Amino acid sequence: MLLKAYAWWCSRVRNDERGQGMVEYALILALVSVVAILLLTNIGGEIRRIFQDVLNGLTSGTP
């Protein structure tokens, strides 16, 4: 009887796909986050320079 119950439980767990979509969305979100962080750290200096040039142009009054 116990073996039969264990076999039933194993087949139920193996075929249960509820939550699979949520895990896939979480993995995609994690991947997108890592890519965004890597891109921002690599181009962060260039963005900082552009904003500094804009700030310098605004404070000096030159177009």
Coordinates of N, CA and C in Angstrom, one line a residue:
M1 N 0.8 -1.2 0.0 CA 0.0 0.0 0.0 C 0.9 1.3 0.0
L2 N 1.9 1.3 0.8 CA 2.8 2.4 0.9 C 3.5 2.6 -0.4
L3 N 4.0 1.5 -1.0 CA 4.7 1.6 -2.3 C 3.7 2.2 -3.4
K4 N 2.5 1.8 -3.4 CA 1.5 2.3 -4.4 C 1.3 3.8 -4.2
A5 N 1.2 4.2 -2.9 CA 1.0 5.6 -2.6 C 2.2 6.5 -3.1
Y6 N 3.4 5.9 -2.9 CA 4.6 6.6 -3.3 C 4.7 6.7 -4.8
A7 N 4.3 5.6 -5.5 CA 4.3 5.6 -7.0 C 3.3 6.7 -7.5
W8 N 2.1 6.7 -6.9 CA 1.1 7.7 -7.3 C 1.6 9.1 -7.0
W9 N 2.3 9.4 -5.9 CA 2.8 10.7 -5.6 C 3.9 11.1 -6.6
C10 N 4.8 10.2 -6.9 CA 5.9 10.5 -7.8 C 5.3 10.8 -9.2
S11 N 4.3 10.0 -9.7 CA 3.8 10.3 -11.0 C 3.1 11.7 -11.0
R12 N 2.4 12.0 -9.9 CA 1.7 13.3 -9.8 C 2.7 14.5 -9.8
V13 N 3.8 14.3 -9.1 CA 4.8 15.4 -9.0 C 5.5 15.5 -10.4
R14 N 5.8 14.4 -11.0 CA 6.5 14.5 -12.3 C 5.7 15.1 -13.4
N15 N 4.4 14.9 -13.3 CA 3.5 15.5 -14.4 C 2.9 16.8 -14.0
D16 N 3.2 17.3 -12.9 CA 2.7 18.6 -12.4 C 3.5 19.7 -13.0
E17 N 2.9 20.6 -13.9 CA 3.6 21.7 -14.5 C 3.1 23.0 -14.0
R18 N 2.4 23.0 -13.0 CA 1.9 24.3 -12.4 C 3.2 25.1 -11.9
G19 N 3.3 26.3 -12.2 CA 4.4 27.1 -11.8 C 5.6 27.1 -12.7
Q20 N 5.5 26.3 -13.7 CA 6.6 26.2 -14.7 C 6.8 27.5 -15.4
G21 N 5.7 28.1 -15.8 CA 5.7 29.4 -16.5 C 6.3 30.5 -15.7
M22 N 6.0 30.5 -14.4 CA 6.5 31.5 -13.5 C 8.0 31.4 -13.3
V23 N 8.5 30.2 -13.3 CA 9.9 29.9 -13.2 C 10.6 30.4 -14.5
E24 N 10.0 30.2 -15.6 CA 10.6 30.6 -16.9 C 10.6 32.2 -16.9
Y25 N 9.6 32.8 -16.5 CA 9.5 34.3 -16.4 C 10.6 34.8 -15.5
A26 N 10.8 34.2 -14.4 CA 11.8 34.6 -13.4 C 13.2 34.5 -14.0
L27 N 13.5 33.4 -14.7 CA 14.8 33.2 -15.4 C 15.0 34.2 -16.4
I28 N 14.0 34.5 -17.2 CA 14.1 35.6 -18.3 C 14.4 36.9 -17.6
L29 N 13.7 37.2 -16.5 CA 13.9 38.5 -15.8 C 15.3 38.6 -15.3
A30 N 15.8 37.5 -14.7 CA 17.1 37.5 -14.2 C 18.2 37.7 -15.3
L31 N 18.0 37.1 -16.4 CA 18.9 37.3 -17.6 C 18.9 38.7 -18.1
V32 N 17.7 39.3 -18.2 CA 17.6 40.7 -18.7 C 18.2 41.6 -17.7
S33 N 18.1 41.3 -16.4 CA 18.7 42.2 -15.4 C 20.2 42.1 -15.5
V34 N 20.7 40.9 -15.6 CA 22.2 40.8 -15.7 C 22.7 41.5 -17.0
V35 N 22.1 41.4 -18.1 CA 22.5 42.1 -19.3 C 22.4 43.6 -19.1
A36 N 21.3 44.1 -18.5 CA 21.2 45.5 -18.3 C 22.3 46.0 -17.4
I37 N 22.6 45.3 -16.3 CA 23.7 45.8 -15.4 C 25.0 45.8 -16.1
L38 N 25.3 44.7 -16.9 CA 26.6 44.7 -17.7 C 26.7 45.9 -18.7
L39 N 25.6 46.1 -19.4 CA 25.6 47.2 -20.3 C 25.8 48.6 -19.7
L40 N 25.1 48.8 -18.6 CA 25.2 50.1 -17.9 C 26.6 50.3 -17.3
T41 N 27.2 49.2 -16.8 CA 28.6 49.4 -16.2 C 29.6 49.6 -17.3
N42 N 29.4 49.0 -18.5 CA 30.3 49.2 -19.6 C 30.2 50.6 -20.2
I43 N 29.0 51.1 -20.4 CA 28.8 52.4 -21.0 C 28.5 53.5 -20.0
G44 N 28.6 53.2 -18.7 CA 28.4 54.2 -17.7 C 29.3 55.4 -17.8
G45 N 30.6 55.2 -18.1 CA 31.5 56.3 -18.2 C 31.2 57.2 -19.4
E46 N 30.8 56.7 -20.5 CA 30.4 57.5 -21.6 C 29.1 58.3 -21.4
I47 N 28.2 57.7 -20.7 CA 27.0 58.5 -20.3 C 27.3 59.6 -19.4
R48 N 28.2 59.3 -18.4 CA 28.6 60.4 -17.4 C 29.3 61.5 -18.2
R49 N 30.1 61.2 -19.2 CA 30.8 62.2 -19.9 C 29.8 63.1 -20.7
I50 N 28.8 62.5 -21.3 CA 27.8 63.2 -22.1 C 27.1 64.2 -21.2
F51 N 26.6 63.7 -20.0 CA 25.9 64.5 -19.1 C 26.8 65.7 -18.6
Q52 N 28.1 65.4 -18.3 CA 29.0 66.4 -17.9 C 29.2 67.5 -19.0
D53 N 29.3 67.1 -20.2 CA 29.4 68.0 -21.3 C 28.1 68.9 -21.4
V54 N 27.0 68.3 -21.2 CA 25.7 69.1 -21.2 C 25.7 70.1 -20.1
L55 N 26.1 69.6 -18.9 CA 26.1 70.5 -17.7 C 27.1 71.6 -17.9
N56 N 28.3 71.3 -18.4 CA 29.3 72.4 -18.7 C 28.7 73.4 -19.7
G57 N 28.0 72.9 -20.7 CA 27.5 73.8 -21.7 C 26.4 74.7 -21.1
L58 N 25.6 74.2 -20.2 CA 24.5 74.9 -19.6 C 25.1 76.0 -18.6
T59 N 26.1 75.6 -17.9 CA 26.7 76.6 -16.9 C 27.6 77.6 -17.5
S60 N 28.2 77.3 -18.7 CA 29.1 78.3 -19.3 C 28.3 79.3 -20.2
G61 N 27.1 78.8 -20.6 CA 26.2 79.7 -21.4 C 26.5 79.6 -22.9
T62 N 27.4 78.7 -23.3 CA 27.7 78.5 -24.7 C 26.8 77.5 -25.3
P63 N 26.3 77.7 -26.5 CA 25.4 76.7 -27.2 C 26.1 75.4 -27.6

